[in-house]
Amino acid sequence: MSDPLIGFRQYWYKNDLTKLEGMDVHMMPVPSSYNDITTQTNIRDHVGLVWYDRTFFVPQSWVNKKRVILRFSSVSYAAQVWLNGKLAVNHEIGHLPFQKDVTALLNFGASNRVTVACDNTLLQDTVPQGTVYEAKTDLGNKLVQSYTFDFFNYAGIHRPVVLYTTPLHYIDDITVYTDVSGTTGLVYYNVIYTKSDDVTCVVTLFDKHGTKVAGAESYGQDALKVPDAKLWWPYLMHKDPGYLYTLQVELHNTEKEVLDVYRQPIGIRTISWTNTSLLINNHPIYFHGFGRHEDADIRGKGLDLPTIIRDHNLMKWIRGNAYRTSHYPYADEIMDVADQLGIMIIDECPSVDTDAFSLRLLEKHKDSLTELYKRDKNRPSVIMWSIANEPRTQSKAAGQYFEEVAKHIKSLDRTRPVTIAIARGVNEDQSGFHLDVISFNRYNAWYQNPGRLDMITEKIVEEATAWHTKYNKPVLVSEYGADTMPGLHIYPEYIWSEEYQVTLLSNHFKAFDRLREQGWFIGEFVWNFADFKTAQTYTRVGGNKKGLFTRDRQPKAGAHHVRKRYSLLAKELYNVSLPSDFQHYLTPASIHHDEL
Ligand code: GCB
């Protein structure tokens, strides 16, 4: 086996990587996963470190006048970064940003080199967990990564890397909390900045046309009152959903010079919850959405702007109003679109299938939530935190562990409810006591009773009712679905066919409609929005095919079926007229056979 730490032993960060002799050096795009870019299996399935570098120029004019920050939006899983051969920053946990003031490490008016060692190894104390073992292969011993989660462990520099500057007096952080009193919006803000007696904070709120609607001068903490506030509403619930104001924060010195400025988009809305409902602006919410993935051909989990916009166009087309960032935080750019469109987000940290609870894991799990909170706290689209997907919640230790994790996020944010996408059964689960909303993933007629489309509706009704009875909290279904080969048609319905997916969805809809009448059932999330790549296994054909859309974002029959339902829900719940092409769905061929 080759020496995995050779780069450290040979100080690769001290020189251009292209100068390395005898090493496998590739041109690699950033942002992107590295796995599917080359034609080599050993790159796709690589376990351990990969090294990136590049050179860049910093202008002389920045010297002594600015702080220069190097920001990585996400490197998966762990990163070590050097600038001009000197260690700049370390970070662990993918899907989350990190940054460092690198002013002292830069050459101004000259060339600089950034080197990144990126490690994709997942162990028992990483978030998510994995196991690495040495396997005997025909080509000698090799490291193999195994993991139980069901998406490909893409790695690399997944999101943009930027160098930005701030003045020497600068705004470090802004926290905004909004409330509504009658028709007045209340915007509470807290600005962290380099304090000094002669610096004040001038805060101005602009509406979406750029007209000033409120303002104040303070030492960083105050509230603005916005008369006749335009509230942030979810998509379909209002004719102008996703309404954003801009909170402009300026630092002024005594001469009224502007030392720094930051423009933070905000939405004015309230979130509240009871044991039966989740409310936005005091209106109960019903989620009709999806679980998703950041996943695309070639790019893997690399930021992919065209796919992001296509996905949101499809989401509008299908009339979904929500998604969960299953199973890790999504790119800032995705969250920006959700804020603007009014799509509601259940924001999930990267804990998947958590097992073997340890103190070290708990600390990292909490860190992932702290970092996620810091990044997304001001986003109106984020209406709930998901602190894990399908952890093994059946033991007492798991109960205590998740009590700690839930307490932690609540200590940071009391304004949003907390959930877990639970897979364990109602009777054994120990986590629900510590949550505000119960979400459960269930694959009736797929993993349970495959082929039995007649074993869905009653089971879902019974299970959801049991969750509510046990915990007396609002309940939603966070995953259900069926793998579906696009173009495979078998009638009567047979597993993996498009017909099977359609009927499986229908039989869930029947349950959801009965549950909606109960008053505590608050949402349905199909698994998955689109097909996505997974680890290689005999249960996956080119990946997980439970998407309503193919991996290249074309609709299967199931997508049309969900569109029909979500359009009817939008009409019933918010009186939104049906799409103009809705009559297509009323032709006999597309009416479900039960209705004929
Ligand atoms: C689940 C997981 C999800 C999988 C899905 C499936 O329960 O939460 O990550 O992809 O099932 O299709 O097996």
CSV table of N, CA, C and O in Angstrom, one decimal, residues 298-378:
chain,number,residue,atom,x,y,z
A,298,ILE,N,-21.2,14.0,-13.3
A,298,ILE,CA,-19.9,14.5,-13.5
A,298,ILE,C,-19.5,15.4,-12.3
A,298,ILE,O,-18.5,15.2,-11.7
A,299,ARG,N,-20.3,16.4,-12.0
A,299,ARG,CA,-19.9,17.3,-10.9
A,299,ARG,C,-20.1,16.7,-9.5
A,299,ARG,O,-19.5,17.2,-8.5
A,300,GLY,N,-20.9,15.7,-9.4
A,300,GLY,CA,-21.1,15.1,-8.0
A,300,GLY,C,-21.8,16.0,-7.2
A,300,GLY,O,-22.9,16.5,-7.5
A,301,LYS,N,-21.1,16.4,-6.1
A,301,LYS,CA,-21.7,17.4,-5.1
A,301,LYS,C,-21.2,18.8,-5.3
A,301,LYS,O,-21.4,19.6,-4.5
A,302,GLY,N,-20.5,19.0,-6.4
A,302,GLY,CA,-19.9,20.3,-6.7
A,302,GLY,C,-21.0,21.3,-7.0
A,302,GLY,O,-22.1,20.9,-7.6
A,303,LEU,N,-20.9,22.5,-6.6
A,303,LEU,CA,-21.9,23.6,-6.8
A,303,LEU,C,-22.2,23.6,-8.3
A,303,LEU,O,-21.3,23.7,-9.1
A,304,ASP,N,-23.5,23.6,-8.6
A,304,ASP,CA,-23.9,23.5,-10.0
A,304,ASP,C,-25.1,24.4,-10.2
A,304,ASP,O,-26.3,24.0,-10.0
A,305,LEU,N,-24.8,25.6,-10.6
A,305,LEU,CA,-25.9,26.7,-10.6
A,305,LEU,C,-27.0,26.3,-11.6
A,305,LEU,O,-28.2,26.5,-11.3
A,306,PRO,N,-26.7,25.8,-12.8
A,306,PRO,CA,-27.8,25.5,-13.7
A,306,PRO,C,-28.8,24.4,-13.1
A,306,PRO,O,-30.0,24.5,-13.2
A,307,THR,N,-28.2,23.4,-12.4
A,307,THR,CA,-29.1,22.4,-11.8
A,307,THR,C,-29.9,23.0,-10.7
A,307,THR,O,-31.0,22.6,-10.5
A,308,ILE,N,-29.3,23.9,-9.9
A,308,ILE,CA,-30.0,24.5,-8.8
A,308,ILE,C,-31.2,25.3,-9.3
A,308,ILE,O,-32.3,25.1,-8.8
A,309,ILE,N,-31.1,26.0,-10.4
A,309,ILE,CA,-32.2,26.8,-10.9
A,309,ILE,C,-33.2,25.8,-11.6
A,309,ILE,O,-34.4,26.0,-11.4
A,310,ARG,N,-32.7,24.9,-12.3
A,310,ARG,CA,-33.6,23.9,-12.9
A,310,ARG,C,-34.5,23.2,-11.8
A,310,ARG,O,-35.7,23.0,-11.9
A,311,ASP,N,-33.8,22.8,-10.7
A,311,ASP,CA,-34.5,22.1,-9.6
A,311,ASP,C,-35.6,23.0,-9.0
A,311,ASP,O,-36.7,22.5,-8.8
A,312,HIS,N,-35.3,24.2,-8.8
A,312,HIS,CA,-36.3,25.1,-8.3
A,312,HIS,C,-37.4,25.4,-9.3
A,312,HIS,O,-38.6,25.6,-8.9
A,313,ASN,N,-37.1,25.5,-10.5
A,313,ASN,CA,-38.2,25.6,-11.5
A,313,ASN,C,-39.1,24.4,-11.5
A,313,ASN,O,-40.3,24.5,-11.6
A,314,LEU,N,-38.5,23.2,-11.4
A,314,LEU,CA,-39.3,22.0,-11.3
A,314,LEU,C,-40.1,22.0,-10.0
A,314,LEU,O,-41.3,21.5,-10.0
A,315,MET,N,-39.5,22.5,-9.0
A,315,MET,CA,-40.3,22.5,-7.7
A,315,MET,C,-41.5,23.4,-7.8
A,315,MET,O,-42.6,23.0,-7.3
A,316,LYS,N,-41.3,24.5,-8.5
A,316,LYS,CA,-42.5,25.4,-8.7
A,316,LYS,C,-43.5,24.7,-9.6
A,316,LYS,O,-44.7,24.8,-9.4
A,317,TRP,N,-43.0,24.1,-10.7
A,317,TRP,CA,-43.9,23.4,-11.6
A,317,TRP,C,-44.7,22.3,-10.9
A,317,TRP,O,-45.9,22.2,-11.2
A,318,ILE,N,-44.1,21.6,-10.0
A,318,ILE,CA,-44.8,20.5,-9.4
A,318,ILE,C,-45.6,21.0,-8.2
A,318,ILE,O,-46.3,20.2,-7.6
A,319,ARG,N,-45.4,22.2,-7.8
A,319,ARG,CA,-46.2,22.9,-6.7
A,319,ARG,C,-45.8,22.3,-5.4
A,319,ARG,O,-46.6,22.2,-4.5
A,320,GLY,N,-44.5,22.1,-5.2
A,320,GLY,CA,-44.0,21.7,-3.9
A,320,GLY,C,-43.7,23.0,-3.1
A,320,GLY,O,-43.5,24.1,-3.7
A,321,ASN,N,-43.8,23.0,-1.8
A,321,ASN,CA,-43.6,24.2,-1.0
A,321,ASN,C,-42.4,24.0,0.0
A,321,ASN,O,-42.2,24.9,0.8
A,322,ALA,N,-41.8,22.8,0.0
A,322,ALA,CA,-40.8,22.6,1.0
A,322,ALA,C,-39.8,21.5,0.6
A,322,ALA,O,-40.1,20.6,-0.2
A,323,TYR,N,-38.6,21.5,1.2
A,323,TYR,CA,-37.7,20.3,1.2
A,323,TYR,C,-36.8,20.3,2.4
A,323,TYR,O,-36.7,21.3,3.1
A,324,ARG,N,-36.4,19.1,2.6
A,324,ARG,CA,-35.4,18.9,3.7
A,324,ARG,C,-34.0,18.8,3.0
A,324,ARG,O,-33.9,18.2,2.0
A,325,THR,N,-33.0,19.4,3.6
A,325,THR,CA,-31.7,19.4,3.0
A,325,THR,C,-31.1,18.0,3.4
A,325,THR,O,-30.0,18.0,4.1
A,326,SER,N,-31.7,17.0,3.0
A,326,SER,CA,-31.3,15.6,3.3
A,326,SER,C,-29.9,15.4,2.6
A,326,SER,O,-29.9,15.7,1.4
A,327,HIS,N,-28.9,15.0,3.2
A,327,HIS,CA,-28.7,14.6,4.6
A,327,HIS,C,-27.5,15.5,5.1
A,327,HIS,O,-26.6,14.9,5.8
A,328,TYR,N,-27.5,16.7,4.7
A,328,TYR,CA,-26.3,17.6,5.1
A,328,TYR,C,-26.7,19.0,4.6
A,328,TYR,O,-27.6,19.2,3.8
A,329,PRO,N,-26.0,20.0,5.1
A,329,PRO,CA,-26.3,21.4,4.7
A,329,PRO,C,-26.1,21.6,3.2
A,329,PRO,O,-25.0,21.1,2.7
A,330,TYR,N,-27.0,22.3,2.5
A,330,TYR,CA,-26.8,22.6,1.1
A,330,TYR,C,-26.0,23.9,0.9
A,330,TYR,O,-25.9,24.7,1.9
A,331,ALA,N,-25.6,24.1,-0.3
A,331,ALA,CA,-24.8,25.3,-0.6
A,331,ALA,C,-25.6,26.6,-0.3
A,331,ALA,O,-26.8,26.7,-0.5
A,332,ASP,N,-24.9,27.7,0.1
A,332,ASP,CA,-25.5,29.0,0.3
A,332,ASP,C,-26.3,29.4,-0.9
A,332,ASP,O,-27.4,30.0,-0.7
A,333,GLU,N,-25.8,29.1,-2.1
A,333,GLU,CA,-26.5,29.6,-3.3
A,333,GLU,C,-27.9,28.9,-3.4
A,333,GLU,O,-28.8,29.5,-3.9
A,334,ILE,N,-28.0,27.7,-2.9
A,334,ILE,CA,-29.3,27.0,-2.9
A,334,ILE,C,-30.2,27.6,-1.9
A,334,ILE,O,-31.4,27.9,-2.2
A,335,MET,N,-29.7,27.9,-0.8
A,335,MET,CA,-30.5,28.5,0.3
A,335,MET,C,-31.0,29.9,-0.1
A,335,MET,O,-32.1,30.3,0.2
A,336,ASP,N,-30.1,30.6,-0.9
A,336,ASP,CA,-30.5,32.0,-1.3
A,336,ASP,C,-31.8,31.8,-2.2
A,336,ASP,O,-32.7,32.7,-2.1
A,337,VAL,N,-31.8,30.8,-3.1
A,337,VAL,CA,-33.0,30.7,-4.0
A,337,VAL,C,-34.2,30.3,-3.2
A,337,VAL,O,-35.3,30.9,-3.4
A,338,ALA,N,-34.1,29.5,-2.2
A,338,ALA,CA,-35.2,29.1,-1.3
A,338,ALA,C,-35.8,30.3,-0.6
A,338,ALA,O,-37.0,30.6,-0.6
A,339,ASP,N,-34.9,31.2,-0.1
A,339,ASP,CA,-35.3,32.4,0.6
A,339,ASP,C,-36.1,33.3,-0.4
A,339,ASP,O,-37.2,33.8,0.0
A,340,GLN,N,-35.6,33.4,-1.6
A,340,GLN,CA,-36.3,34.3,-2.5
A,340,GLN,C,-37.6,33.7,-3.1
A,340,GLN,O,-38.5,34.5,-3.4
A,341,LEU,N,-37.7,32.4,-3.2
A,341,LEU,CA,-39.0,31.8,-3.7
A,341,LEU,C,-40.0,31.5,-2.6
A,341,LEU,O,-41.2,31.2,-2.9
A,342,GLY,N,-39.6,31.5,-1.4
A,342,GLY,CA,-40.5,31.2,-0.3
A,342,GLY,C,-40.6,29.7,-0.1
A,342,GLY,O,-41.6,29.2,0.4
A,343,ILE,N,-39.6,28.9,-0.5
A,343,ILE,CA,-39.6,27.5,-0.3
A,343,ILE,C,-39.2,27.2,1.2
A,343,ILE,O,-38.2,27.8,1.6
A,344,MET,N,-39.9,26.4,1.9
A,344,MET,CA,-39.6,26.2,3.3
A,344,MET,C,-38.6,25.0,3.4
A,344,MET,O,-38.7,24.0,2.8
A,345,ILE,N,-37.6,25.3,4.3
A,345,ILE,CA,-36.5,24.3,4.4
A,345,ILE,C,-36.4,23.7,5.8
A,345,ILE,O,-36.5,24.4,6.8
A,346,ILE,N,-36.3,22.4,5.8
A,346,ILE,CA,-35.9,21.7,7.0
A,346,ILE,C,-34.4,21.5,6.9
A,346,ILE,O,-34.0,20.8,6.0
A,347,ASP,N,-33.7,22.2,7.7
A,347,ASP,CA,-32.2,22.3,7.5
A,347,ASP,C,-31.6,21.2,8.3
A,347,ASP,O,-31.6,21.2,9.6
A,348,GLU,N,-30.9,20.3,7.6
A,348,GLU,CA,-30.4,19.1,8.3
A,348,GLU,C,-28.9,19.2,8.4
A,348,GLU,O,-28.2,19.6,7.5
A,349,CYS,N,-28.3,18.8,9.6
A,349,CYS,CA,-26.9,18.7,9.7
A,349,CYS,C,-26.4,17.4,9.2
A,349,CYS,O,-27.2,16.5,8.8
A,350,PRO,N,-25.1,17.1,9.0
A,350,PRO,CA,-24.7,15.9,8.3
A,350,PRO,C,-24.7,14.6,9.1
A,350,PRO,O,-23.9,13.7,8.7
A,351,SER,N,-25.4,14.5,10.1
A,351,SER,CA,-25.5,13.3,10.9
A,351,SER,C,-26.4,12.3,10.2
A,351,SER,O,-27.6,12.5,10.2
A,352,VAL,N,-25.9,11.2,9.7
A,352,VAL,CA,-26.7,10.2,9.0
A,352,VAL,C,-26.5,8.8,9.7
A,352,VAL,O,-25.3,8.4,9.8
A,353,ASP,N,-27.5,8.1,10.0
A,353,ASP,CA,-27.4,6.7,10.5
A,353,ASP,C,-26.5,6.6,11.7
A,353,ASP,O,-25.8,5.6,11.9
A,354,THR,N,-26.5,7.7,12.6
A,354,THR,CA,-25.6,7.7,13.7
A,354,THR,C,-25.8,6.5,14.7
A,354,THR,O,-26.9,6.2,15.0
A,355,ASP,N,-24.7,5.9,15.0
A,355,ASP,CA,-24.7,4.7,15.9
A,355,ASP,C,-23.4,4.9,16.8
A,355,ASP,O,-22.6,5.8,16.6
A,356,ALA,N,-23.2,4.0,17.7
A,356,ALA,CA,-22.0,4.0,18.5
A,356,ALA,C,-21.7,5.3,19.0
A,356,ALA,O,-20.8,6.0,18.6
A,357,PHE,N,-22.6,5.8,19.9
A,357,PHE,CA,-22.5,7.2,20.4
A,357,PHE,C,-21.3,7.3,21.3
A,357,PHE,O,-21.1,6.5,22.2
A,358,SER,N,-20.5,8.4,21.1
A,358,SER,CA,-19.4,8.6,22.0
A,358,SER,C,-19.4,10.1,22.3
A,358,SER,O,-20.0,10.9,21.6
A,359,LEU,N,-18.6,10.4,23.3
A,359,LEU,CA,-18.5,11.9,23.7
A,359,LEU,C,-17.9,12.7,22.6
A,359,LEU,O,-18.3,13.8,22.3
A,360,ARG,N,-16.9,12.1,22.0
A,360,ARG,CA,-16.2,12.8,20.9
A,360,ARG,C,-17.1,13.0,19.7
A,360,ARG,O,-17.1,14.1,19.1
A,361,LEU,N,-17.9,12.0,19.4
A,361,LEU,CA,-18.9,12.2,18.3
A,361,LEU,C,-19.9,13.3,18.7
A,361,LEU,O,-20.3,14.2,17.9
A,362,LEU,N,-20.4,13.2,19.9
A,362,LEU,CA,-21.3,14.2,20.4
A,362,LEU,C,-20.8,15.7,20.2
A,362,LEU,O,-21.5,16.5,19.7
A,363,GLU,N,-19.5,15.9,20.6
A,363,GLU,CA,-19.0,17.2,20.4
A,363,GLU,C,-19.0,17.6,19.0
A,363,GLU,O,-19.3,18.8,18.7
A,364,LYS,N,-18.6,16.7,18.1
A,364,LYS,CA,-18.5,17.1,16.7
A,364,LYS,C,-19.9,17.3,16.1
A,364,LYS,O,-20.2,18.2,15.3
A,365,HIS,N,-20.9,16.5,16.6
A,365,HIS,CA,-22.2,16.6,16.1
A,365,HIS,C,-22.8,18.0,16.5
A,365,HIS,O,-23.4,18.7,15.7
A,366,LYS,N,-22.5,18.4,17.8
A,366,LYS,CA,-22.9,19.7,18.2
A,366,LYS,C,-22.2,20.8,17.4
A,366,LYS,O,-22.8,21.8,17.0
A,367,ASP,N,-20.9,20.6,17.1
A,367,ASP,CA,-20.2,21.6,16.3
A,367,ASP,C,-20.8,21.8,15.0
A,367,ASP,O,-20.9,22.9,14.4
A,368,SER,N,-21.3,20.7,14.4
A,368,SER,CA,-21.9,20.8,13.0
A,368,SER,C,-23.1,21.6,13.1
A,368,SER,O,-23.4,22.4,12.2
A,369,LEU,N,-23.9,21.5,14.2
A,369,LEU,CA,-25.1,22.3,14.4
A,369,LEU,C,-24.7,23.8,14.7
A,369,LEU,O,-25.4,24.7,14.2
A,370,THR,N,-23.7,24.0,15.5
A,370,THR,CA,-23.3,25.4,15.7
A,370,THR,C,-22.9,26.1,14.4
A,370,THR,O,-23.3,27.2,14.1
A,371,GLU,N,-22.1,25.4,13.6
A,371,GLU,CA,-21.7,26.0,12.3
A,371,GLU,C,-22.9,26.2,11.4
A,371,GLU,O,-23.0,27.2,10.7
A,372,LEU,N,-23.8,25.2,11.4
A,372,LEU,CA,-25.0,25.4,10.5
A,372,LEU,C,-25.8,26.5,11.0
A,372,LEU,O,-26.3,27.3,10.2
A,373,TYR,N,-26.0,26.6,12.3
A,373,TYR,CA,-26.8,27.7,12.8
A,373,TYR,C,-26.2,29.1,12.5
A,373,TYR,O,-26.8,30.0,12.0
A,374,LYS,N,-24.9,29.2,12.6
A,374,LYS,CA,-24.2,30.4,12.3
A,374,LYS,C,-24.4,30.8,10.9
A,374,LYS,O,-24.6,32.0,10.5
A,375,ARG,N,-24.3,29.8,10.0
A,375,ARG,CA,-24.5,30.1,8.6
A,375,ARG,C,-25.9,30.5,8.2
A,375,ARG,O,-26.1,31.4,7.4
A,376,ASP,N,-26.9,29.8,8.8
A,376,ASP,CA,-28.2,29.9,8.2
A,376,ASP,C,-29.2,30.6,9.2
A,376,ASP,O,-30.4,30.7,8.9
A,377,LYS,N,-28.7,31.1,10.3
A,377,LYS,CA,-29.6,31.7,11.3
A,377,LYS,C,-30.6,32.8,10.8
A,377,LYS,O,-31.7,32.9,11.2
A,378,ASN,N,-30.1,33.6,9.8
A,378,ASN,CA,-30.9,34.7,9.3
A,378,ASN,C,-31.8,34.4,8.1
A,378,ASN,O,-32.4,35.2,7.5
